[in-house]
Short mmCIF file of C-alpha atoms in Angstrom, two decimals:
data_model
loop_
_atom_site.label_atom_id
_atom_site.label_comp_id
_atom_site.label_asym_id
_atom_site.label_seq_id
_atom_site.Cartn_x
_atom_site.Cartn_y
_atom_site.Cartn_z
CA LEU Y 1 -12.34 11.05 217.91
CA ASP Y 2 -14.98 13.51 219.09
CA GLN Y 3 -12.70 16.36 218.04
CA TYR Y 4 -12.35 14.87 214.54
CA ILE Y 5 -16.11 14.52 214.25
CA SER Y 6 -16.74 18.11 215.35
CA LEU Y 7 -14.04 19.30 212.94
CA LEU Y 8 -15.65 17.37 210.09
CA GLN Y 9 -19.05 18.85 210.91
CA SER Y 10 -17.60 22.37 210.87
CA LEU Y 11 -16.08 21.94 207.40
CA LYS Y 12 -17.88 22.28 204.11
CA GLU Y 13 -17.64 19.68 201.33
CA SER Y 14 -15.83 22.24 199.17
CA ASP Y 15 -13.13 22.92 201.78
CA PRO Y 16 -9.75 22.13 200.18
CA GLU Y 17 -8.61 20.24 203.29
CA MET Y 18 -11.71 18.03 203.52
CA GLY Y 19 -10.19 15.11 201.59
CA SER Y 20 -7.08 15.10 203.74
CA ILE Y 21 -9.03 15.31 206.99
CA VAL Y 22 -11.45 12.53 206.06
CA THR Y 23 -8.50 10.37 204.99
CA ASN Y 24 -6.84 11.05 208.36
CA VAL Y 25 -10.02 9.99 210.18
CA ALA Y 26 -10.16 6.80 208.10
CA GLU Y 27 -6.52 6.04 208.94
CA LEU Y 28 -7.13 6.73 212.63
CA LEU Y 29 -10.18 4.47 212.78
CA SER Y 30 -8.36 1.76 210.85
CA SER Y 31 -5.54 1.88 213.41
CA VAL Y 32 -8.05 1.75 216.27
CA HIS Y 33 -9.64 -1.29 214.65
CA GLU Y 34 -6.26 -3.01 214.32
CA ILE Y 35 -5.74 -2.54 218.06
CA LYS Y 36 -9.27 -3.25 219.33
CA ASN Y 37 -10.47 -5.60 216.58
CA THR Y 38 -14.13 -5.39 217.53
CA PRO Y 39 -17.13 -5.41 215.17
CA MET Y 40 -17.94 -1.81 216.13
CA THR Y 41 -14.44 -0.48 215.39
CA GLY Y 42 -14.39 -2.46 212.16
CA LYS Y 43 -17.69 -0.96 210.97
CA MET Y 44 -16.56 2.55 211.94
CA ALA Y 45 -13.23 2.11 210.14
CA LEU Y 46 -14.94 0.72 207.05
CA SER Y 47 -17.51 3.53 206.96
CA ALA Y 48 -14.80 6.18 207.24
CA ALA Y 49 -12.67 4.47 204.59
CA LEU Y 50 -15.60 4.28 202.17
CA VAL Y 51 -16.25 8.00 202.62
CA ALA Y 52 -12.53 8.75 202.21
CA VAL Y 53 -12.23 6.91 198.87
CA LYS Y 54 -14.78 9.32 197.40
CA MET Y 55 -12.81 12.40 198.42
CA GLU Y 56 -11.01 14.66 196.00
CA ARG Y 57 -7.78 16.58 196.44
CA VAL Y 58 -5.95 13.69 198.06
CA GLU Y 59 -2.44 12.76 196.95
CA LEU Y 60 -2.58 9.71 194.66
CA ARG Y 61 -0.45 7.34 196.73
CA ARG Y 62 -2.43 8.21 199.82
CA MET Y 63 -5.68 7.55 197.92
CA ILE Y 64 -4.35 4.19 196.72
CA ASP Y 65 -3.49 3.29 200.32
CA THR Y 66 -6.97 4.36 201.47
CA LYS Y 67 -8.62 2.23 198.79
CA MET Y 68 -6.45 -0.73 199.80
CA LYS Y 69 -7.47 -0.29 203.46
CA ALA Y 70 -11.11 -0.02 202.45
CA ALA Y 71 -10.76 -3.24 200.42
CA ARG Y 72 -9.17 -5.07 203.33
CA LEU Y 73 -11.85 -3.83 205.72
CA SER Y 74 -14.65 -4.72 203.28
CA PHE Y 75 -13.36 -8.26 203.19
CA THR Y 76 -12.44 -8.74 206.86
CA VAL Y 77 -15.30 -6.82 208.46
CA GLU Y 78 -18.17 -7.42 206.04
CA GLY Y 79 -16.91 -10.53 204.24
CA ASP Y 80 -17.62 -8.72 200.98
CA ALA Y 81 -15.03 -9.99 198.50
CA ALA Y 82 -16.78 -8.32 195.54
CA ALA Y 83 -16.54 -4.88 197.18
CA ALA Y 84 -12.92 -5.60 198.11
CA CYS Y 85 -12.12 -6.56 194.52
CA ASN Y 86 -13.82 -3.43 193.16
CA LEU Y 87 -11.93 -1.20 195.59
CA LEU Y 88 -8.62 -2.78 194.57
CA LYS Y 89 -9.51 -2.24 190.92
CA LEU Y 90 -10.05 1.43 191.73
CA ALA Y 91 -6.66 1.52 193.44
CA ILE Y 92 -5.05 -0.12 190.42
CA ASP Y 93 -6.63 2.51 188.15
CA GLU Y 94 -4.75 5.17 190.13
CA LEU Y 95 -1.37 3.42 189.74
CA PRO Y 96 -0.21 5.00 186.47
CA GLY Y 97 -0.68 8.50 187.86
CA ALA Y 98 1.07 7.61 191.11
CA ILE Y 99 3.98 6.06 189.23
CA LEU Y 100 4.37 9.04 186.90
CA ALA Y 101 4.22 11.44 189.84
CA GLY Y 102 7.64 10.16 190.93
CA MET Y 103 10.25 12.83 190.31
CA THR Y 104 13.02 10.37 189.48
CA ARG Y 105 13.15 6.90 188.03
CA GLY Y 106 14.07 5.65 191.51
CA ASP Y 107 10.90 7.23 192.95
CA GLN Y 108 8.84 5.57 190.24
CA LEU Y 109 10.41 2.19 190.90
CA ARG Y 110 9.70 2.53 194.65
CA VAL Y 111 6.02 3.15 193.90
CA ILE Y 112 5.95 0.11 191.63
CA LYS Y 113 7.64 -2.01 194.30
CA ASN Y 114 5.26 -0.83 197.03
CA TYR Y 115 2.20 -1.79 195.01
CA SER Y 116 3.51 -4.85 193.16
CA TRP Y 117 1.31 -7.14 195.28
CA LEU Y 118 -1.92 -5.49 194.10
CA PRO Y 119 -2.51 -7.78 191.08
CA ASN Y 120 -2.31 -10.91 193.27
CA HIS Y 121 -4.73 -9.54 195.84
CA ALA Y 122 -7.17 -8.27 193.21
CA ALA Y 123 -7.26 -11.74 191.62
CA SER Y 124 -7.67 -13.40 195.03
CA PHE Y 125 -10.59 -11.16 195.95
CA SER Y 126 -12.08 -11.74 192.52
CA ILE Y 127 -11.98 -15.51 193.01
CA SER Y 128 -13.38 -15.13 196.54
CA ALA Y 129 -16.20 -13.02 195.10
CA GLY Y 130 -17.20 -15.94 192.89
CA ASN Y 131 -15.94 -14.53 189.62
CA SER Y 132 -14.88 -17.02 187.00
CA PRO Y 133 -11.22 -17.99 186.76
CA GLU Y 134 -11.13 -16.25 183.37
CA GLU Y 135 -12.44 -12.98 184.84
CA SER Y 136 -10.00 -13.23 187.77
CA LEU Y 137 -7.13 -13.85 185.38
CA LYS Y 138 -8.18 -10.82 183.32
CA ILE Y 139 -8.09 -8.65 186.44
CA PHE Y 140 -4.69 -10.07 187.37
CA GLU Y 141 -3.20 -9.59 183.90
CA SER Y 142 -4.60 -6.11 183.35
CA SER Y 143 -3.28 -4.86 186.68
CA ARG Y 144 0.03 -6.63 186.23
CA SER Y 145 0.42 -5.10 182.78
CA ILE Y 146 0.13 -1.60 184.27
CA ILE Y 147 3.12 -2.32 186.47
CA TRP Y 148 5.16 -4.02 183.74
CA ASP Y 149 4.33 -1.31 181.22
CA HIS Y 150 5.87 1.31 183.46
CA LEU Y 151 8.87 -0.86 184.21
CA LEU Y 152 9.65 -1.69 180.60
CA ASN Y 153 8.60 1.41 178.70
CA GLU Y 154 10.70 3.85 180.65
CA ARG Y 155 13.84 4.38 178.66
CA SER Y 156 16.88 5.60 180.46
CA ASP Y 157 19.32 8.05 178.95
CA ILE Y 158 22.13 6.03 177.43
CA GLY Y 159 24.20 9.02 176.32
CA VAL Y 160 26.95 8.36 178.86
CA LEU Y 161 27.03 4.67 177.96
CA GLU Y 162 27.14 5.54 174.28
CA ASN Y 163 30.14 7.84 174.78
CA GLN Y 164 32.14 5.29 176.75
CA HIS Y 165 30.91 1.97 175.27
CA PRO Y 166 29.11 2.40 171.92
CA GLY Y 167 28.80 -1.37 171.39
CA LEU Y 168 27.01 -1.88 174.70
CA ALA Y 169 24.73 1.09 173.97
CA ASN Y 170 23.71 -0.53 170.67
CA ARG Y 171 23.02 -3.83 172.42
CA LEU Y 172 20.90 -2.04 175.04
CA ARG Y 173 18.86 -0.27 172.33
CA ASP Y 174 18.34 -3.61 170.59
CA LEU Y 175 17.14 -5.24 173.83
CA GLN Y 176 14.81 -2.32 174.58
CA GLY Y 177 13.33 -2.66 171.11
CA ARG Y 178 12.71 -6.36 171.60
CA LEU Y 179 11.01 -5.84 174.97
#
C-alpha cells in the first residue's frame, strides 16, 4: 500500500496512467476491506473508490465496476443510500457506451447480462434513501429501458435466413417491427 501511495504522489494528474492506477488502488483497498471488514479499511476503500470514479481514461466497464463498488461501500460503510443511488445512476449512464463497445453481438449481450441487476439495486437504494415510490420506479424503469433498448433494437443480419427460409425471414421482420 505504501508503494501505491508513493507512486500516486509521483504521478501528475495529467499522466495517462493515473486513472488506471487510482482504479487499481480502489480495487486493492476494496479487497482489503472485504477481508478485514473494519471501519478503517471501509473508509479507506470508500475514499479511494470516490476518487477513482472521477478519473478519466478508464475503460468503461471498469469504470462501471468502480462506481458499483463505490455505491456498495457508500451504503455499507457510511449508510448513505442517497450517495449509493447516485453512484449507481452514474454507472447506469455509462451502460450504453459499454454495451456498444462490444465487438460482437455476443460481447454486447455479455455486458448486458453482467449489469442486468443494476436497475433493481438502483431502485432499492432509491427507496432506502427515502425517495418516493414514484421516483424509485422512474429510476428503475429508466435504467431497465437502457438494457431493453439495446436488447431489442439490435437487428441481426437475416440474409442467410432469407436465402434458406424466406417465410421465416418475413415473420422475423414482422416481429422485429412489432417490438
